[in-house]
mmCIF file of C-alpha atoms in Angstrom:
data_model
loop_
_atom_site.group_PDB
_atom_site.id
_atom_site.type_symbol
_atom_site.label_atom_id
_atom_site.label_comp_id
_atom_site.label_asym_id
_atom_site.label_seq_id
_atom_site.Cartn_x
_atom_site.Cartn_y
_atom_site.Cartn_z
ATOM 1 C CA UNK A 13 106.569 -54.744 -48.971
ATOM 2 C CA UNK A 14 105.990 -56.552 -45.881
ATOM 3 C CA UNK A 15 106.756 -60.812 -46.417
ATOM 4 C CA UNK A 16 102.074 -60.730 -45.874
ATOM 5 C CA UNK A 17 101.966 -58.485 -49.748
ATOM 6 C CA UNK A 18 104.967 -60.550 -51.255
ATOM 7 C CA UNK A 19 102.979 -63.809 -50.891
ATOM 8 C CA UNK A 20 100.043 -62.641 -51.200
ATOM 9 C CA UNK A 21 101.547 -61.088 -55.015
ATOM 10 C CA UNK A 22 103.318 -64.148 -55.432
ATOM 11 C CA UNK A 23 100.104 -66.014 -55.012
ATOM 12 C CA UNK A 24 98.086 -63.551 -57.554
ATOM 13 C CA UNK A 25 100.830 -64.046 -60.458
ATOM 14 C CA UNK A 26 100.279 -68.125 -60.090
ATOM 15 C CA UNK A 27 96.404 -67.760 -60.398
ATOM 16 C CA UNK A 28 96.847 -65.596 -63.333
ATOM 17 C CA UNK A 29 99.673 -67.704 -64.634
ATOM 18 C CA UNK A 30 97.871 -71.094 -64.577
ATOM 19 C CA UNK A 31 94.900 -69.926 -65.497
ATOM 20 C CA UNK A 32 97.393 -68.684 -68.729
ATOM 21 C CA UNK A 33 99.076 -72.236 -68.794
ATOM 22 C CA UNK A 34 95.308 -74.470 -68.615
ATOM 23 C CA UNK A 35 93.974 -71.654 -71.992
ATOM 24 C CA UNK A 36 96.654 -72.972 -73.852
ATOM 25 C CA UNK A 37 96.593 -76.203 -73.316
ATOM 26 C CA UNK A 38 92.565 -76.277 -73.989
ATOM 27 C CA UNK A 39 93.353 -74.200 -77.664
ATOM 28 C CA UNK A 40 96.460 -76.343 -78.597
ATOM 29 C CA UNK A 41 96.577 -78.763 -80.609
ATOM 30 C CA UNK A 42 96.622 -81.850 -78.585
ATOM 31 C CA UNK A 43 98.210 -85.212 -79.368
ATOM 32 C CA UNK A 44 97.040 -87.764 -76.226
ATOM 33 C CA UNK A 45 95.619 -86.967 -72.858
ATOM 34 C CA UNK A 46 95.510 -89.458 -70.243
ATOM 35 C CA UNK A 47 94.589 -89.105 -66.509
ATOM 36 C CA UNK A 48 94.548 -91.822 -63.310
ATOM 37 C CA UNK A 49 91.391 -90.133 -60.794
ATOM 38 C CA UNK A 50 92.333 -91.529 -57.376
ATOM 39 C CA UNK A 51 89.744 -92.785 -54.889
ATOM 40 C CA UNK A 52 89.664 -90.451 -52.475
ATOM 41 C CA UNK A 53 91.636 -91.839 -49.535
ATOM 42 C CA UNK A 54 94.511 -92.616 -51.377
ATOM 43 C CA UNK A 55 96.484 -91.386 -49.070
ATOM 44 C CA UNK A 56 94.975 -89.237 -46.025
ATOM 45 C CA UNK A 57 97.268 -90.695 -43.787
ATOM 46 C CA UNK A 58 94.705 -90.398 -41.093
ATOM 47 C CA UNK A 59 93.816 -94.032 -42.164
ATOM 48 C CA UNK A 60 95.850 -96.942 -44.356
ATOM 49 C CA UNK A 61 93.132 -98.895 -44.457
ATOM 50 C CA UNK A 62 91.964 -97.768 -47.891
ATOM 51 C CA UNK A 63 95.804 -98.415 -49.301
ATOM 52 C CA UNK A 64 95.164 -103.075 -49.859
ATOM 53 C CA UNK A 65 93.509 -102.138 -52.431
ATOM 54 C CA UNK A 66 93.074 -99.479 -55.194
ATOM 55 C CA UNK A 67 90.907 -99.101 -58.569
ATOM 56 C CA UNK A 68 92.373 -96.120 -60.580
ATOM 57 C CA UNK A 69 89.538 -94.605 -63.062
ATOM 58 C CA UNK A 70 91.080 -93.844 -66.691
ATOM 59 C CA UNK A 71 90.475 -90.628 -68.483
ATOM 60 C CA UNK A 72 91.598 -89.801 -71.675
ATOM 61 C CA UNK A 73 91.000 -87.403 -74.514
ATOM 62 C CA UNK A 74 89.767 -83.545 -73.725
ATOM 63 C CA UNK A 75 87.561 -85.525 -70.502
ATOM 64 C CA UNK A 76 91.563 -86.237 -69.460
ATOM 65 C CA UNK A 77 93.056 -82.780 -70.906
ATOM 66 C CA UNK A 78 90.066 -80.928 -68.542
ATOM 67 C CA UNK A 79 90.915 -82.774 -65.911
ATOM 68 C CA UNK A 80 94.703 -82.022 -65.768
ATOM 69 C CA UNK A 81 94.084 -77.880 -65.717
ATOM 70 C CA UNK A 82 92.041 -78.377 -63.259
ATOM 71 C CA UNK A 83 94.401 -80.082 -61.519
ATOM 72 C CA UNK A 84 96.934 -77.956 -62.624
ATOM 73 C CA UNK A 85 94.984 -75.106 -61.068
ATOM 74 C CA UNK A 86 92.883 -76.595 -57.664
ATOM 75 C CA UNK A 87 95.718 -75.485 -54.929
ATOM 76 C CA UNK A 88 92.731 -76.006 -51.798
ATOM 77 C CA UNK A 89 91.302 -79.342 -51.714
ATOM 78 C CA UNK A 90 88.745 -82.039 -52.970
ATOM 79 C CA UNK A 91 85.793 -81.944 -51.271
ATOM 80 C CA UNK A 92 85.708 -85.292 -51.208
ATOM 81 C CA UNK A 93 89.607 -85.811 -50.504
ATOM 82 C CA UNK A 94 90.750 -85.090 -47.325
ATOM 83 C CA UNK A 95 91.755 -81.930 -46.018
ATOM 84 C CA UNK A 96 95.238 -82.607 -44.266
ATOM 85 C CA UNK A 97 96.081 -84.626 -48.360
ATOM 86 C CA UNK A 98 96.860 -83.297 -50.994
ATOM 87 C CA UNK A 99 96.058 -84.248 -54.115
ATOM 88 C CA UNK A 100 96.745 -85.990 -56.898
ATOM 89 C CA UNK A 101 96.307 -86.446 -60.911
ATOM 90 C CA UNK A 102 98.950 -88.915 -62.483
ATOM 91 C CA UNK A 103 99.162 -88.106 -65.857
ATOM 92 C CA UNK A 104 100.056 -87.199 -69.283
ATOM 93 C CA UNK A 105 99.640 -84.568 -71.873
ATOM 94 C CA UNK A 106 100.829 -84.790 -75.175
ATOM 95 C CA UNK A 107 101.785 -81.661 -77.891
ATOM 96 C CA UNK A 108 102.462 -81.398 -80.892
ATOM 97 C CA UNK A 109 106.015 -79.614 -80.797
ATOM 98 C CA UNK A 110 104.852 -76.714 -82.279
ATOM 99 C CA UNK A 111 103.796 -75.778 -78.756
ATOM 100 C CA UNK A 112 107.068 -76.945 -76.575
ATOM 101 C CA UNK A 113 108.245 -73.407 -76.566
ATOM 102 C CA UNK A 114 105.299 -70.920 -75.750
ATOM 103 C CA UNK A 115 103.525 -73.328 -73.012
ATOM 104 C CA UNK A 116 107.424 -74.000 -71.447
ATOM 105 C CA UNK A 117 107.718 -70.852 -70.742
ATOM 106 C CA UNK A 118 104.400 -70.585 -69.337
ATOM 107 C CA UNK A 119 105.713 -73.682 -66.854
ATOM 108 C CA UNK A 120 108.688 -71.860 -65.963
ATOM 109 C CA UNK A 121 107.036 -68.805 -65.421
ATOM 110 C CA UNK A 122 104.524 -71.037 -62.830
ATOM 111 C CA UNK A 123 107.470 -72.661 -61.122
ATOM 112 C CA UNK A 124 109.577 -69.853 -60.550
ATOM 113 C CA UNK A 125 105.732 -68.091 -58.473
ATOM 114 C CA UNK A 126 105.966 -71.791 -56.935
ATOM 115 C CA UNK A 127 109.338 -71.842 -55.923
ATOM 116 C CA UNK A 128 109.444 -67.839 -55.331
ATOM 117 C CA UNK A 129 106.596 -68.611 -52.601
ATOM 118 C CA UNK A 130 107.648 -71.874 -51.280
ATOM 119 C CA UNK A 131 111.540 -69.678 -50.414
ATOM 120 C CA UNK A 132 109.273 -66.772 -49.038
ATOM 121 C CA UNK A 133 107.538 -68.929 -46.320
ATOM 122 C CA UNK A 134 110.174 -71.125 -45.285
ATOM 123 C CA UNK A 135 112.886 -67.738 -45.327
ATOM 124 C CA UNK A 136 110.597 -66.100 -42.604
ATOM 125 C CA UNK A 137 111.623 -68.179 -39.727
ATOM 126 C CA UNK A 138 108.113 -68.324 -38.115
ATOM 127 C CA UNK A 139 106.794 -71.542 -36.770
ATOM 128 C CA UNK A 140 104.074 -74.764 -38.925
ATOM 129 C CA UNK A 141 101.919 -72.424 -37.583
ATOM 130 C CA UNK A 142 102.314 -68.935 -38.635
ATOM 131 C CA UNK A 143 104.023 -70.465 -41.797
ATOM 132 C CA UNK A 144 99.842 -71.634 -41.733
ATOM 133 C CA UNK A 145 98.720 -68.597 -41.700
ATOM 134 C CA UNK A 146 101.108 -66.927 -44.262
ATOM 135 C CA UNK A 147 100.685 -68.696 -46.096
ATOM 136 C CA UNK A 148 95.904 -68.707 -45.158
ATOM 137 C CA UNK A 149 96.659 -65.143 -46.144
ATOM 138 C CA UNK A 150 97.058 -65.011 -49.451
ATOM 139 C CA UNK A 151 94.657 -68.679 -50.487
ATOM 140 C CA UNK A 152 92.032 -70.190 -48.127
ATOM 141 C CA UNK A 153 92.190 -73.013 -47.148
ATOM 142 C CA UNK A 154 95.429 -74.117 -49.055
ATOM 143 C CA UNK A 155 96.811 -77.087 -48.705
ATOM 144 C CA UNK A 156 100.705 -76.279 -48.877
ATOM 145 C CA UNK A 157 101.813 -78.833 -50.612
ATOM 146 C CA UNK A 158 99.564 -78.677 -53.417
ATOM 147 C CA UNK A 159 100.993 -74.768 -54.111
ATOM 148 C CA UNK A 160 104.774 -75.821 -54.479
ATOM 149 C CA UNK A 161 104.431 -78.680 -56.500
ATOM 150 C CA UNK A 162 105.975 -77.854 -59.460
ATOM 151 C CA UNK A 163 104.608 -79.192 -62.889
ATOM 152 C CA UNK A 164 106.731 -81.176 -65.235
ATOM 153 C CA UNK A 165 107.292 -81.446 -69.144
ATOM 154 C CA UNK A 166 110.357 -83.040 -71.046
ATOM 155 C CA UNK A 167 110.845 -81.986 -74.846
ATOM 156 C CA UNK A 168 113.148 -84.454 -76.083
ATOM 157 C CA UNK A 169 110.957 -87.242 -78.376
ATOM 158 C CA UNK A 170 109.039 -89.802 -75.931
ATOM 159 C CA UNK A 171 108.864 -93.247 -76.866
ATOM 160 C CA UNK A 172 107.346 -94.716 -74.127
ATOM 161 C CA UNK A 173 104.982 -93.382 -70.431
ATOM 162 C CA UNK A 174 105.141 -96.467 -67.654
ATOM 163 C CA UNK A 175 103.142 -95.375 -65.165
ATOM 164 C CA UNK A 176 103.750 -98.423 -62.274
ATOM 165 C CA UNK A 177 103.787 -97.622 -57.621
ATOM 166 C CA UNK A 178 105.857 -96.766 -55.609
ATOM 167 C CA UNK A 179 106.001 -97.851 -51.721
ATOM 168 C CA UNK A 180 107.892 -95.278 -49.581
ATOM 169 C CA UNK A 181 108.432 -95.989 -45.796
ATOM 170 C CA UNK A 182 110.242 -93.694 -43.460
ATOM 171 C CA UNK A 183 112.665 -95.218 -40.961
ATOM 172 C CA UNK A 184 113.804 -93.141 -37.567
ATOM 173 C CA UNK A 185 116.089 -94.621 -35.586
ATOM 174 C CA UNK A 186 115.383 -93.265 -31.453
ATOM 175 C CA UNK A 187 116.679 -94.020 -28.057
ATOM 176 C CA UNK A 188 115.506 -97.210 -25.981
ATOM 177 C CA UNK A 189 115.345 -95.529 -23.132
ATOM 178 C CA UNK A 190 113.927 -92.127 -24.629
ATOM 179 C CA UNK A 191 111.189 -94.731 -26.247
ATOM 180 C CA UNK A 192 110.304 -96.568 -23.182
ATOM 181 C CA UNK A 193 109.717 -92.925 -21.436
ATOM 182 C CA UNK A 194 107.061 -92.978 -24.298
ATOM 183 C CA UNK A 195 105.972 -95.497 -23.159
ATOM 184 C CA UNK A 196 105.402 -95.050 -20.233
ATOM 185 C CA UNK A 197 103.942 -91.524 -20.417
ATOM 186 C CA UNK A 198 101.162 -93.097 -22.948
ATOM 187 C CA UNK A 199 99.629 -95.177 -19.794
ATOM 188 C CA UNK A 200 97.836 -92.362 -19.432
ATOM 189 C CA UNK A 201 96.037 -91.755 -22.712
ATOM 190 C CA UNK A 202 94.077 -93.941 -24.058
ATOM 191 C CA UNK A 203 92.511 -93.956 -27.024
ATOM 192 C CA UNK A 204 89.072 -93.156 -27.197
ATOM 193 C CA UNK A 205 86.541 -96.279 -26.349
ATOM 194 C CA UNK A 206 89.084 -97.627 -24.024
ATOM 195 C CA UNK A 207 89.527 -97.483 -20.295
ATOM 196 C CA UNK A 208 92.648 -97.173 -18.775
ATOM 197 C CA UNK A 209 92.250 -100.489 -16.265
ATOM 198 C CA UNK A 210 91.430 -101.841 -20.301
ATOM 199 C CA UNK A 211 94.923 -99.621 -21.820
ATOM 200 C CA UNK A 212 97.280 -100.193 -19.412
ATOM 201 C CA UNK A 213 98.036 -104.103 -19.446
ATOM 202 C CA UNK A 214 98.510 -103.905 -23.378
ATOM 203 C CA UNK A 215 100.568 -100.665 -23.629
ATOM 204 C CA UNK A 216 103.146 -102.898 -20.220
ATOM 205 C CA UNK A 217 103.576 -105.503 -22.719
ATOM 206 C CA UNK A 218 104.417 -102.971 -25.720
ATOM 207 C CA UNK A 219 106.977 -102.360 -21.832
ATOM 208 C CA UNK A 220 108.670 -105.380 -21.744
ATOM 209 C CA UNK A 221 108.940 -106.271 -25.424
ATOM 210 C CA UNK A 222 111.903 -102.798 -25.747
ATOM 211 C CA UNK A 223 113.047 -103.728 -22.567
ATOM 212 C CA UNK A 224 113.957 -107.437 -23.903
ATOM 213 C CA UNK A 225 115.803 -106.119 -27.283
ATOM 214 C CA UNK A 226 119.740 -105.768 -26.610
ATOM 215 C CA UNK A 227 120.240 -102.909 -28.787
ATOM 216 C CA UNK A 228 119.979 -99.367 -27.060
ATOM 217 C CA UNK A 229 118.385 -98.314 -29.949
ATOM 218 C CA UNK A 230 114.373 -98.589 -31.178
ATOM 219 C CA UNK A 231 114.161 -98.154 -35.181
ATOM 220 C CA UNK A 232 111.017 -97.468 -36.224
ATOM 221 C CA UNK A 233 110.073 -98.017 -40.052
ATOM 222 C CA UNK A 234 106.522 -96.328 -40.781
ATOM 223 C CA UNK A 235 104.284 -96.633 -44.169
ATOM 224 C CA UNK A 236 103.472 -93.889 -46.142
ATOM 225 C CA UNK A 237 101.319 -94.226 -49.164
ATOM 226 C CA UNK A 238 101.298 -95.404 -52.255
ATOM 227 C CA UNK A 239 102.884 -92.431 -54.740
ATOM 228 C CA UNK A 240 101.007 -93.138 -58.254
ATOM 229 C CA UNK A 241 104.981 -92.299 -61.078
ATOM 230 C CA UNK A 242 106.011 -92.466 -64.508
ATOM 231 C CA UNK A 243 108.590 -93.911 -66.616
ATOM 232 C CA UNK A 244 109.240 -92.035 -69.599
ATOM 233 C CA UNK A 245 111.600 -93.067 -71.063
ATOM 234 C CA UNK A 246 113.414 -91.124 -75.379
ATOM 235 C CA UNK A 247 113.423 -92.617 -78.762
ATOM 236 C CA UNK A 248 116.943 -90.517 -78.845
ATOM 237 C CA UNK A 249 120.068 -90.541 -76.076
ATOM 238 C CA UNK A 250 118.281 -88.960 -73.545
ATOM 239 C CA UNK A 251 118.457 -91.282 -70.399
ATOM 240 C CA UNK A 252 115.128 -92.655 -68.783
ATOM 241 C CA UNK A 253 113.433 -90.253 -65.903
ATOM 242 C CA UNK A 254 110.950 -90.484 -63.779
ATOM 243 C CA UNK A 255 108.638 -88.374 -62.282
ATOM 244 C CA UNK A 256 106.049 -88.778 -58.782
ATOM 245 C CA UNK A 257 102.189 -88.819 -60.223
ATOM 246 C CA UNK A 258 101.315 -85.548 -59.162
ATOM 247 C CA UNK A 259 100.163 -83.803 -61.775
ATOM 248 C CA UNK A 260 99.929 -84.984 -65.322
ATOM 249 C CA UNK A 261 103.318 -84.388 -66.875
ATOM 250 C CA UNK A 262 103.267 -82.094 -70.605
ATOM 251 C CA UNK A 263 105.089 -84.280 -73.030
ATOM 252 C CA UNK A 264 105.663 -83.088 -76.535
ATOM 253 C CA UNK A 265 106.465 -85.103 -79.231
ATOM 254 C CA UNK A 266 104.795 -85.766 -82.945
ATOM 255 C CA UNK A 267 104.185 -89.408 -83.412
ATOM 256 C CA UNK A 268 102.429 -92.152 -80.818
ATOM 257 C CA UNK A 269 103.629 -93.168 -77.578
ATOM 258 C CA UNK A 270 103.093 -96.630 -76.046
ATOM 259 C CA UNK A 271 102.011 -96.271 -72.802
ATOM 260 C CA UNK A 272 101.524 -99.025 -69.655
ATOM 261 C CA UNK A 273 98.584 -97.764 -68.112
ATOM 262 C CA UNK A 274 98.208 -97.839 -64.470
ATOM 263 C CA UNK A 275 96.765 -101.125 -63.142
ATOM 264 C CA UNK A 276 95.291 -101.511 -59.952
ATOM 265 C CA UNK A 277 97.026 -101.792 -56.934
ATOM 266 C CA UNK A 278 97.157 -105.132 -54.741
ATOM 267 C CA UNK A 279 99.294 -104.846 -51.688
ATOM 268 C CA UNK A 280 99.588 -108.309 -51.255
ATOM 269 C CA UNK A 281 101.353 -108.933 -47.276
ATOM 270 C CA UNK A 282 103.792 -111.958 -47.653
ATOM 271 C CA UNK A 283 104.072 -113.568 -43.727
ATOM 272 C CA UNK A 284 107.601 -112.781 -43.560
ATOM 273 C CA UNK A 285 106.431 -108.400 -43.747
ATOM 274 C CA UNK A 286 103.847 -109.642 -40.928
ATOM 275 C CA UNK A 287 106.396 -110.913 -38.438
ATOM 276 C CA UNK A 288 108.340 -107.976 -39.836
ATOM 277 C CA UNK A 289 107.295 -105.381 -37.136
ATOM 278 C CA UNK A 290 107.447 -105.994 -32.889
ATOM 279 C CA UNK A 291 104.562 -103.225 -32.163
ATOM 280 C CA UNK A 292 103.058 -102.917 -34.898
ATOM 281 C CA UNK A 293 101.059 -100.261 -33.401
ATOM 282 C CA UNK A 294 103.817 -97.982 -33.253
ATOM 283 C CA UNK A 295 106.135 -99.681 -36.391
ATOM 284 C CA UNK A 296 109.400 -100.918 -34.617
ATOM 285 C CA UNK A 297 111.179 -103.475 -36.308
ATOM 286 C CA UNK A 298 111.128 -106.386 -35.106
ATOM 287 C CA UNK A 299 115.051 -107.384 -33.362
ATOM 288 C CA UNK A 300 115.263 -109.538 -36.087
ATOM 289 C CA UNK A 301 114.703 -107.958 -39.189
ATOM 290 C CA UNK A 302 115.975 -104.340 -37.488
ATOM 291 C CA UNK A 303 119.317 -104.957 -38.644
ATOM 292 C CA UNK A 304 118.245 -105.508 -42.259
#
């Protein structure tokens, strides 16, 4: 069996298992369902201008359940969202514990197939373009991460679910001389709307700033999209756990649970944060803060 055939077959199994999960959820005794729809701009890494204020819309009951099941089976982009970045739907589905064994078995099957597809693609030793072609042959227009995302469940008796936001950054260090070479090269590639004559002086200023650094390395601290998270605590001695809010979490608890809602996110930039970058365009950390 060829790799392409294996992936296509595993994907078809995943679609069938996900459909079975959704049908089972719609037929189960749902104690409570709640989810938060995020604006389409959230998570679009090509433009961070929509992250300063995020006001999620909350849905409960059957509407939330329908949205959740739709998210479990969504492997292609939502028409409103960027096709370059995965869709997110933080939320919970609270089921009567009598459904624990049946639903958990289907979820395990879905997750097993997700991991199988991921392992098949990553073990292929192909480049990123060829890997994308593999997943696209099984599911045209697929966003790979939406296929890979595991469905989370917990069976211990839940006391509280707290929704919150998580700020993330990626830190990278680059040799000073390599970064200067990059800046020299960028002088010949002005952004759209600017001439080379207009662009070159700006890059020359950036080159001078890097040359004046006492350190031999340049630290780049790039902000990543704001991520919703869930903190789940229990009535027994199970330790509190935290999940990313990529997909709704399925919990099995008969009693009412306390929910801390996902509030609006407001990015309050302090004076220190504004001074953090030596070159804000490239997220180069300032000399006075790069030792922290």
